[in-house]
mmCIF file of C-alpha atoms and ligand atoms in Angstrom:
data_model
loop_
_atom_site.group_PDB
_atom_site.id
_atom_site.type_symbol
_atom_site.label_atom_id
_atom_site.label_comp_id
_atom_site.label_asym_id
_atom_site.label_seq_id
_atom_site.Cartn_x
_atom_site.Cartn_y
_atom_site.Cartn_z
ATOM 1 C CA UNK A 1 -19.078 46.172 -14.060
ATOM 2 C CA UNK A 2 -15.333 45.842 -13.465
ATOM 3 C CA UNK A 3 -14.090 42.438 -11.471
ATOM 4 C CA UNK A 4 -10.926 42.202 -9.969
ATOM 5 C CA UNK A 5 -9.654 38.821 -8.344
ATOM 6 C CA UNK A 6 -6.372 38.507 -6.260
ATOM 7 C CA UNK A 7 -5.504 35.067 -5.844
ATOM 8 C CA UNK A 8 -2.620 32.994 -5.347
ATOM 9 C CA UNK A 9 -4.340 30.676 -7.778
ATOM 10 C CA UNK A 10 -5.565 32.811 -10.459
ATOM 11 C CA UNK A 11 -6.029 29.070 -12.865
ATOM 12 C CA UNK A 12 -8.675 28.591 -10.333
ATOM 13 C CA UNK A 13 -10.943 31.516 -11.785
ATOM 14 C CA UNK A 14 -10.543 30.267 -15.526
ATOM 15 C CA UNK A 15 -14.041 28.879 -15.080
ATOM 16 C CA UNK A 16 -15.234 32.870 -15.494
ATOM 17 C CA UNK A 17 -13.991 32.977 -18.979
ATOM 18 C CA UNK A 18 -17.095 30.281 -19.694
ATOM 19 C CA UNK A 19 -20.502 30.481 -20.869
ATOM 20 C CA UNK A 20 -22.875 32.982 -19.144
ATOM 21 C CA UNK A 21 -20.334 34.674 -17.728
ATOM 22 C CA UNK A 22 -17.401 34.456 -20.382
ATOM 23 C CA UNK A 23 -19.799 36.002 -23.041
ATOM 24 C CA UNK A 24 -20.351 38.782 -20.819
ATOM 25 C CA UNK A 25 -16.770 39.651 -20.627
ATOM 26 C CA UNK A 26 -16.480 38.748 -24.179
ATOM 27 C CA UNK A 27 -19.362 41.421 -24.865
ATOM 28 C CA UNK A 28 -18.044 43.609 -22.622
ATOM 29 C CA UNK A 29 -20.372 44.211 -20.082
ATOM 30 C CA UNK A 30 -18.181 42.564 -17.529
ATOM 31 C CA UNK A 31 -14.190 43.963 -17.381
ATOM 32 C CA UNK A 32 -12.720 40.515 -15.421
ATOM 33 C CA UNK A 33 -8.970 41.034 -14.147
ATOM 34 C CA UNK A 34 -7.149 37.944 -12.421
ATOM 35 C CA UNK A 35 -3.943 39.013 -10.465
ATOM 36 C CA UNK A 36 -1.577 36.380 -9.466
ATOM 37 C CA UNK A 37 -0.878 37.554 -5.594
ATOM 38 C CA UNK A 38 3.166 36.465 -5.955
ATOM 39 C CA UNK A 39 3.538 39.220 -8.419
ATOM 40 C CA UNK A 40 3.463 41.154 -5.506
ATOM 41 C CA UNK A 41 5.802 39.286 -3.254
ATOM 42 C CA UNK A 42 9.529 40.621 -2.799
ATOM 43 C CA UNK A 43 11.478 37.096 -1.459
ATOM 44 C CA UNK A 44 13.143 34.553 -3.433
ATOM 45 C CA UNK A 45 10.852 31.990 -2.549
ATOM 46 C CA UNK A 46 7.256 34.398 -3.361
ATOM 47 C CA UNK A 47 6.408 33.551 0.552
ATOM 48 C CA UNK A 48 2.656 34.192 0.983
ATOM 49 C CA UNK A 49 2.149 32.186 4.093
ATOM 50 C CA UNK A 50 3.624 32.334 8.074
ATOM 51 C CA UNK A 51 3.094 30.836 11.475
ATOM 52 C CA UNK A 52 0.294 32.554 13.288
ATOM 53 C CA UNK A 53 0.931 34.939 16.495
ATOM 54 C CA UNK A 54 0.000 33.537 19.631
ATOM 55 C CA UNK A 55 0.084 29.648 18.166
ATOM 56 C CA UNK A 56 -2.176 27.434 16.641
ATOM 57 C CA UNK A 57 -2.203 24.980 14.148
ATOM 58 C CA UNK A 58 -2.212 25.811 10.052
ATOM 59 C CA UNK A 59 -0.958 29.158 8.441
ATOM 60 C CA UNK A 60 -1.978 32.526 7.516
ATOM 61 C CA UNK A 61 -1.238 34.955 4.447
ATOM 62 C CA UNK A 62 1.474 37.996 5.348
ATOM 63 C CA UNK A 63 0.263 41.484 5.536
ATOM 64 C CA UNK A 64 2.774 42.725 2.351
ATOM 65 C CA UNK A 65 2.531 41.014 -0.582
ATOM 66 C CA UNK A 66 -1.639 41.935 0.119
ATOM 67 C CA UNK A 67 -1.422 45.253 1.266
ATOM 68 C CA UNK A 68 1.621 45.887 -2.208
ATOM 69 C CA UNK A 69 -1.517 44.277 -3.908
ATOM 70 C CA UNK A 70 -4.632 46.385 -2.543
ATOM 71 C CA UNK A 71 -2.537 49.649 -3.360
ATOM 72 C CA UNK A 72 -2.256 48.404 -6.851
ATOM 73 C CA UNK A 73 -5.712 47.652 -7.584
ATOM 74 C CA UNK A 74 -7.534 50.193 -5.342
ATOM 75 C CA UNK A 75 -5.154 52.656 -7.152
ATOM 76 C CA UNK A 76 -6.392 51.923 -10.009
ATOM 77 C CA UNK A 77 -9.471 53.766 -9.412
ATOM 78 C CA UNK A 78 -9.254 56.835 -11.762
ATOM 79 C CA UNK A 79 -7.953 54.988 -14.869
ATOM 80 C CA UNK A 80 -10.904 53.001 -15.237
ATOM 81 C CA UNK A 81 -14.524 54.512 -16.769
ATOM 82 C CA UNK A 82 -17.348 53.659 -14.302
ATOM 83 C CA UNK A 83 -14.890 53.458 -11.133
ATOM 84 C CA UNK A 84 -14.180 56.364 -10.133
ATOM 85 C CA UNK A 85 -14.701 55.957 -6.537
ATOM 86 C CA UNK A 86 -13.158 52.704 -4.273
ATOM 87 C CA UNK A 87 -14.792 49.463 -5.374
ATOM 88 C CA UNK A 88 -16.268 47.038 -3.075
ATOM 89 C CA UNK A 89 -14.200 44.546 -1.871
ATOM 90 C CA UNK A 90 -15.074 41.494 -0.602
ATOM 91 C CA UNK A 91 -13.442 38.316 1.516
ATOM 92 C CA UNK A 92 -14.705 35.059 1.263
ATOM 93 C CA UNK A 93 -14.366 33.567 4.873
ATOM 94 C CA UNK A 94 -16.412 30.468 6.606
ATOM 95 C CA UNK A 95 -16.240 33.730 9.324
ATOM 96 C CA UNK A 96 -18.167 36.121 6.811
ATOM 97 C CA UNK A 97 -21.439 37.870 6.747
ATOM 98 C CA UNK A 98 -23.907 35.212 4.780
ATOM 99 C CA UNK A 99 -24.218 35.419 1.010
ATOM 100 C CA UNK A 100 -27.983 36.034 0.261
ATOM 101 C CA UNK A 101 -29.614 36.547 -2.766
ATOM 102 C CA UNK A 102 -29.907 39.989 -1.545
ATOM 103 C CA UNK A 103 -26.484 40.181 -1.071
ATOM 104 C CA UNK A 104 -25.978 39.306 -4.422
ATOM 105 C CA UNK A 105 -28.766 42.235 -5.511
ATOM 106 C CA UNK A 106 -26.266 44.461 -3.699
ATOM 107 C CA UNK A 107 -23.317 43.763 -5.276
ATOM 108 C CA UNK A 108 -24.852 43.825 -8.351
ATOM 109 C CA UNK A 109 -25.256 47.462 -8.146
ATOM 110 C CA UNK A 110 -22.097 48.188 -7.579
ATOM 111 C CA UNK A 111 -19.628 49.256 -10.264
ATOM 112 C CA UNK A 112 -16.635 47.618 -9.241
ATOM 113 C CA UNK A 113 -16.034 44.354 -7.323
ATOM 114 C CA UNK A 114 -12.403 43.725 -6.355
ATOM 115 C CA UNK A 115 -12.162 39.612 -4.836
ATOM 116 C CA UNK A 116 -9.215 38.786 -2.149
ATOM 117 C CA UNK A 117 -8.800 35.018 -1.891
ATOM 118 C CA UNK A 118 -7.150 33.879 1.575
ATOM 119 C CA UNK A 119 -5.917 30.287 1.493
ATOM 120 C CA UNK A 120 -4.687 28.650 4.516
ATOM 121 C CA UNK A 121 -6.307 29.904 7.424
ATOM 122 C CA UNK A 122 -6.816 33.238 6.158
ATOM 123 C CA UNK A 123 -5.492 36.711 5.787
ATOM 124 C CA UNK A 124 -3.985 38.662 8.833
ATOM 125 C CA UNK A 125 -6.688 40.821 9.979
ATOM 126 C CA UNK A 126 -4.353 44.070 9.551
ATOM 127 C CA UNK A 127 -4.784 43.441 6.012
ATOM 128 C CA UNK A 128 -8.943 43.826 6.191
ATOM 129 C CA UNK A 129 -8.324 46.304 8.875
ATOM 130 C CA UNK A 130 -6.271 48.190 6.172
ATOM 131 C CA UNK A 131 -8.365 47.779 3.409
ATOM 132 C CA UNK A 132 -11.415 48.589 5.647
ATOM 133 C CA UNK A 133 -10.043 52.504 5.424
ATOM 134 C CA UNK A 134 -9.525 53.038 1.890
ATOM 135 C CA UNK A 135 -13.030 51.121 0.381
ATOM 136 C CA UNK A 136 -16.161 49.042 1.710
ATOM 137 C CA UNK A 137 -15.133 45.538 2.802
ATOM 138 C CA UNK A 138 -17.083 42.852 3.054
ATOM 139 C CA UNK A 139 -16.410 39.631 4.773
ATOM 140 C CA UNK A 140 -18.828 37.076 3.412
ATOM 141 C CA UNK A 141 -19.515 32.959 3.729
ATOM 142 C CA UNK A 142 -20.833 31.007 1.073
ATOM 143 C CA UNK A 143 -22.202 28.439 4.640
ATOM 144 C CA UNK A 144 -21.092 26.907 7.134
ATOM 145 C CA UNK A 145 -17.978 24.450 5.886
ATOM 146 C CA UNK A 146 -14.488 25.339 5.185
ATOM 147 C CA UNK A 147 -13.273 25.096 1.506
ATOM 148 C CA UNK A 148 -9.621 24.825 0.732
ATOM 149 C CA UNK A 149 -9.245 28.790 -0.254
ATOM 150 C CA UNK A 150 -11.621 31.576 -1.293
ATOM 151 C CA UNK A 151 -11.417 30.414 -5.126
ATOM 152 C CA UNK A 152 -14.262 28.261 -5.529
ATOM 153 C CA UNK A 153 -16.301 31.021 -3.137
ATOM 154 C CA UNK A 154 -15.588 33.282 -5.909
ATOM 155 C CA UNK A 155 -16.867 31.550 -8.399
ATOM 156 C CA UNK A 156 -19.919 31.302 -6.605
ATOM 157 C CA UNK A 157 -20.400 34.765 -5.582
ATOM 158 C CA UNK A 158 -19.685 36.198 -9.454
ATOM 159 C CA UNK A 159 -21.600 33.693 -10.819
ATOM 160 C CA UNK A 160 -25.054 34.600 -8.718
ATOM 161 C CA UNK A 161 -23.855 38.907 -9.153
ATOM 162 C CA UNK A 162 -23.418 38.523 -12.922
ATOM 163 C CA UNK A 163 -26.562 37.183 -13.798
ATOM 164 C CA UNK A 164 -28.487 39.707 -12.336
ATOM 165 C CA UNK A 165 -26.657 42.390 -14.224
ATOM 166 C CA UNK A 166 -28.575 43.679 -17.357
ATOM 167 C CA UNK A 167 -28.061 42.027 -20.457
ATOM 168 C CA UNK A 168 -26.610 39.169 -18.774
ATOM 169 C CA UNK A 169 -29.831 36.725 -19.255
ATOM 170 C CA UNK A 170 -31.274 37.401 -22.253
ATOM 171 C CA UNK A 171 -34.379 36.267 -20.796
ATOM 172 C CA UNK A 172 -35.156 39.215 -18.227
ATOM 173 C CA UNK A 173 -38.518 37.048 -16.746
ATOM 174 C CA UNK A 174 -36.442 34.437 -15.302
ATOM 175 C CA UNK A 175 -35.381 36.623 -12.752
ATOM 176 C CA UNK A 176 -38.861 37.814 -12.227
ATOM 177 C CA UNK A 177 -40.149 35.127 -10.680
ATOM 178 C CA UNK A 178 -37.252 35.167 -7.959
ATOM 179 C CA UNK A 179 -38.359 37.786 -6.034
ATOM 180 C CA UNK A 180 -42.189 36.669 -6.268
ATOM 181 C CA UNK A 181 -41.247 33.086 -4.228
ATOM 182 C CA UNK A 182 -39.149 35.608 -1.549
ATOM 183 C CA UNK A 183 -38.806 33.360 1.648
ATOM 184 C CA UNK A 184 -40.188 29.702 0.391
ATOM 185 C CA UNK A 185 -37.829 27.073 -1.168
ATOM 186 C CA UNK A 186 -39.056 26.021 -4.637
ATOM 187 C CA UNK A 187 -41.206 23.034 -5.210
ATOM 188 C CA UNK A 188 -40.818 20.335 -7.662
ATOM 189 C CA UNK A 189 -40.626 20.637 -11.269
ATOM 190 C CA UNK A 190 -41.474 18.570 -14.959
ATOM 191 C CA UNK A 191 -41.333 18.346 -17.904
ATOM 192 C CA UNK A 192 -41.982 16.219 -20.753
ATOM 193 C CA UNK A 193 -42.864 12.962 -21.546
ATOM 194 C CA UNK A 194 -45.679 13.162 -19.299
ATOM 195 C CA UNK A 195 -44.690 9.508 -18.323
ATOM 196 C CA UNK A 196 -41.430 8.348 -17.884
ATOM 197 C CA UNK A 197 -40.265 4.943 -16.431
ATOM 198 C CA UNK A 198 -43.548 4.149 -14.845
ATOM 199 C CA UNK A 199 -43.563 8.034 -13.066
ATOM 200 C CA UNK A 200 -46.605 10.354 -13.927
ATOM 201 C CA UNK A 201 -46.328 14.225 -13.974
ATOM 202 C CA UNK A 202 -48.870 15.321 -11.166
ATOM 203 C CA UNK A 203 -51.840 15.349 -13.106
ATOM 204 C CA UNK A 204 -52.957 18.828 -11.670
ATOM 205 C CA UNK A 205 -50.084 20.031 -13.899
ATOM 206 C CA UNK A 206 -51.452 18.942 -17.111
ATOM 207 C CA UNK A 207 -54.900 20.204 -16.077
ATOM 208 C CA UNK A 208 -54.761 23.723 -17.392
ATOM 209 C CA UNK A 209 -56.678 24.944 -14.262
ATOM 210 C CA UNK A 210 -53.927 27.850 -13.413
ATOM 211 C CA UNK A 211 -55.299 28.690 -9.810
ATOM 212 C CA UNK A 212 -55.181 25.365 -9.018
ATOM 213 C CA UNK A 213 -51.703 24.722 -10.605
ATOM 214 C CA UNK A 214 -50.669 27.837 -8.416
ATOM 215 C CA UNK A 215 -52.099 26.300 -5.289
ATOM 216 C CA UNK A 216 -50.711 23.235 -5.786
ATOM 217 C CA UNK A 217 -47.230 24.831 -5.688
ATOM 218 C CA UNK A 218 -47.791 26.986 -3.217
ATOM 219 C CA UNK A 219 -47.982 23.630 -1.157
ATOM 220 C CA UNK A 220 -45.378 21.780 -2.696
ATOM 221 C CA UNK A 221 -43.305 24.818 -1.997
ATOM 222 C CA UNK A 222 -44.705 25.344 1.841
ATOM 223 C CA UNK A 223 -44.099 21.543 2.644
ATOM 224 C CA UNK A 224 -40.550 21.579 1.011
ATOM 225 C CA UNK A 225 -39.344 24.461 3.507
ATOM 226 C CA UNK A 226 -41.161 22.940 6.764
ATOM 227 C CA UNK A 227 -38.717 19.936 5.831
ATOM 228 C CA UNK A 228 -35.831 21.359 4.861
ATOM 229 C CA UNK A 229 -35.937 24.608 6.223
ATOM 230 C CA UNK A 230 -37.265 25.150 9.449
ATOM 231 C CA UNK A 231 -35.192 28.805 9.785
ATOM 232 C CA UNK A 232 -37.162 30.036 6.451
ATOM 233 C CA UNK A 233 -40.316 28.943 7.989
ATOM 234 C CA UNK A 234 -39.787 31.182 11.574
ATOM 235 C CA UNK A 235 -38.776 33.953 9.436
ATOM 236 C CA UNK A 236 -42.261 33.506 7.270
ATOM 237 C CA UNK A 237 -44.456 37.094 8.459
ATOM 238 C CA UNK A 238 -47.548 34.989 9.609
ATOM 239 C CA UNK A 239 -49.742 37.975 7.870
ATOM 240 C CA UNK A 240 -48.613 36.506 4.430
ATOM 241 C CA UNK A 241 -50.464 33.424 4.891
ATOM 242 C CA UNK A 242 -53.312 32.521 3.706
ATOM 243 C CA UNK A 243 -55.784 29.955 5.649
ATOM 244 C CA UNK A 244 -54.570 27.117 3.039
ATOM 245 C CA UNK A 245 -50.647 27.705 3.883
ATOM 246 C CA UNK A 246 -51.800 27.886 8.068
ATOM 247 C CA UNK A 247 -53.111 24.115 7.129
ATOM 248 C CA UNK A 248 -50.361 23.390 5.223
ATOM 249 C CA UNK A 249 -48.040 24.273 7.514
ATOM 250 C CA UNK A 250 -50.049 22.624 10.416
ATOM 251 C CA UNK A 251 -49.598 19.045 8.729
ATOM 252 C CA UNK A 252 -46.054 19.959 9.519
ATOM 253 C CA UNK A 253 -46.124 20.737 13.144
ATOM 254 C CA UNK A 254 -46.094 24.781 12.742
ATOM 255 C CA UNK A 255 -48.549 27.278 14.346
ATOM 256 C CA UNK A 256 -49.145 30.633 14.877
ATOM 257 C CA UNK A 257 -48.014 31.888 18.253
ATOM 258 C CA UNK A 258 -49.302 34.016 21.009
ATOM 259 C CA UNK A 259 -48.354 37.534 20.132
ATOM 260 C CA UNK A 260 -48.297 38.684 23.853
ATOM 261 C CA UNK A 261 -45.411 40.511 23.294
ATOM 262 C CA UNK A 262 -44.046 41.535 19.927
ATOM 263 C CA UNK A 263 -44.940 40.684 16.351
ATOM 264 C CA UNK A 264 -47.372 37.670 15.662
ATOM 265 C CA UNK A 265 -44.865 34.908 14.659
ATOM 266 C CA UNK A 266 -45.163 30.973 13.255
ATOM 267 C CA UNK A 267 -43.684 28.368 15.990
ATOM 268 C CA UNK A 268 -43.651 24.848 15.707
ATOM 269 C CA UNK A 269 -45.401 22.975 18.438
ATOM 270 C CA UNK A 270 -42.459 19.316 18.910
ATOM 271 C CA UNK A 271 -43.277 16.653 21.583
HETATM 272 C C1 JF5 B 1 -11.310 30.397 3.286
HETATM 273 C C2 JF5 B 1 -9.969 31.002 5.615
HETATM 274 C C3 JF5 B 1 -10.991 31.714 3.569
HETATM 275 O O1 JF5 B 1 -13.816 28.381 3.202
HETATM 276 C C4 JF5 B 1 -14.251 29.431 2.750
HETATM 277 C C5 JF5 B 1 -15.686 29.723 2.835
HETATM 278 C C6 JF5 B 1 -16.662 28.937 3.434
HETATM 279 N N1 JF5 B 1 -17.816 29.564 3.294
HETATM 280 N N2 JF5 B 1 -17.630 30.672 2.648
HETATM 281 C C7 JF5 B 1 -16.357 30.829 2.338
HETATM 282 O O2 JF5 B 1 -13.435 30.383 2.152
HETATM 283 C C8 JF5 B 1 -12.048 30.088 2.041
HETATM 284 C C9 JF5 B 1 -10.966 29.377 4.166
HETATM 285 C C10 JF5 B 1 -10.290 29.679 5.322
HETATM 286 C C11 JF5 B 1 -10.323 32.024 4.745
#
């Protein structure tokens, strides 16, 4: 997979170069370009920034030096092995499309990422607009909070891509289990000593009995969700439960509702 990162901070992607991912570029299987977005500015003072049409507080990024940059790196599409066609690029923005795990499983298929960091308050939407006709563009948010640029979003978003690409884990079953807890936060975990300042290891866990052990997560992982989060459980198709996670669930206010009209769905009886 090729990675391309346009930033007007490009120290702030060193972190790639390190462990999983820097011995995946080291091997090869990921080719990881940093561009330093003044390269591409024309003024004596590399100006990035400007006031915002219309007013409002803060700044945003110019159209040129991004659009000089785009035609670089999207032009760079028949030099490279692999990337023939546009890549895919994408925008981090507290305004973007959520980053989900299937997201991730998305962009993991593709075979060439290209990464526009806005600082400020963002890029001038001419620039997406722009880009928009020449490739795929994705605005995405890492959640709902504002970081200081689209850096540390980065980081993030390669991070949880790379490891799904092959040969990136040498341990393939680690990502296995992912898609088997689709939808349900995980429980709590242990490991050795069995005691350790006066705290036990559930004993079921030490008891070899596997359905049980399975059962007992199954609730530690159903209980986790009702309390953390509610949105995963209304999304849970009530078909997939068993009587066990109904109860489960009921000790936690939820309940399945009157399919009068529609799909059969959990909602969560509060007084
Ligand atoms: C950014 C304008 C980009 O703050 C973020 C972000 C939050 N969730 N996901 C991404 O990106 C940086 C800030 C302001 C554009």
């Amino acid at each position: 997979m090729r990675l391309d990162v346009v930033s007007i901070f490009p120290d702030y992607l060193a972190p790639l170069r390190l462990s999983l991912i820097g011995r995946a570029v080291e091997d090869g299987l990921i080719q990881l370009n940093v561009h330093d977005l003044r390269r591409w500015t024309t003024d004596r003072h590399r100006t990035v920034d400007d006031s915002p049409y219309g007013g409002g507080a803060g700044m945003l990024m110019r159209p040129e030096p991004w659009g000089a940059a785009l035609d670089d790196v999207l032009g760079e599409a028949d030099q490279s092995p692999g990337t023939a066609g546009p890549p895919r690029v994408v925008v981090p923005t507290p305004s973007g499309t959520p980053f989900t795990q299937r997201l991730a499983h998305e962009l993991a298929a593709e075979p060439w990422l290209v990464f526009a960091c806005g600082r400020y308050e963002g890029l001038d939407q001419r620039v997406i607009d722009a880009a928009g006709e020449r490739a795929r563009v994705t605005e995405v948010s890492l959640g709902d909070y504002v970081l200081g640029g689209g850096e540390v979003a980065v980081l993030a978003i390669v991070e949880a891509v790379a490891r799904l690409l092959p040969g990136v884990i040498g341990n393939a079953e680690s990502l296995v289990h992912e898609s088997h807890t689709d939808g349900l936060l995980e429980g709590p975990a242990y490991t050795k000593p069995p005691s350790w300042r006066g705290r036990e290891v559930p004993p079921v866990l030490l008891s070899g009995n596997h359905a049980q052990i399975a059962r007992w997560r199954r609730d530690q992982s159903l209980r986790r969700t009702a309390d953390r989060r509610p949105d995963l459980v209304a999304a849970l198709p009530p078909g997939t439960l068993d009587g066990r996670d109904l109860e489960v669930l009921a000790e936690r206010g939820w309940t399945v509702g009157d399919a009068a009209e529609g799909e059969a769905r959990l909602v969560r009886l509060d007084w």
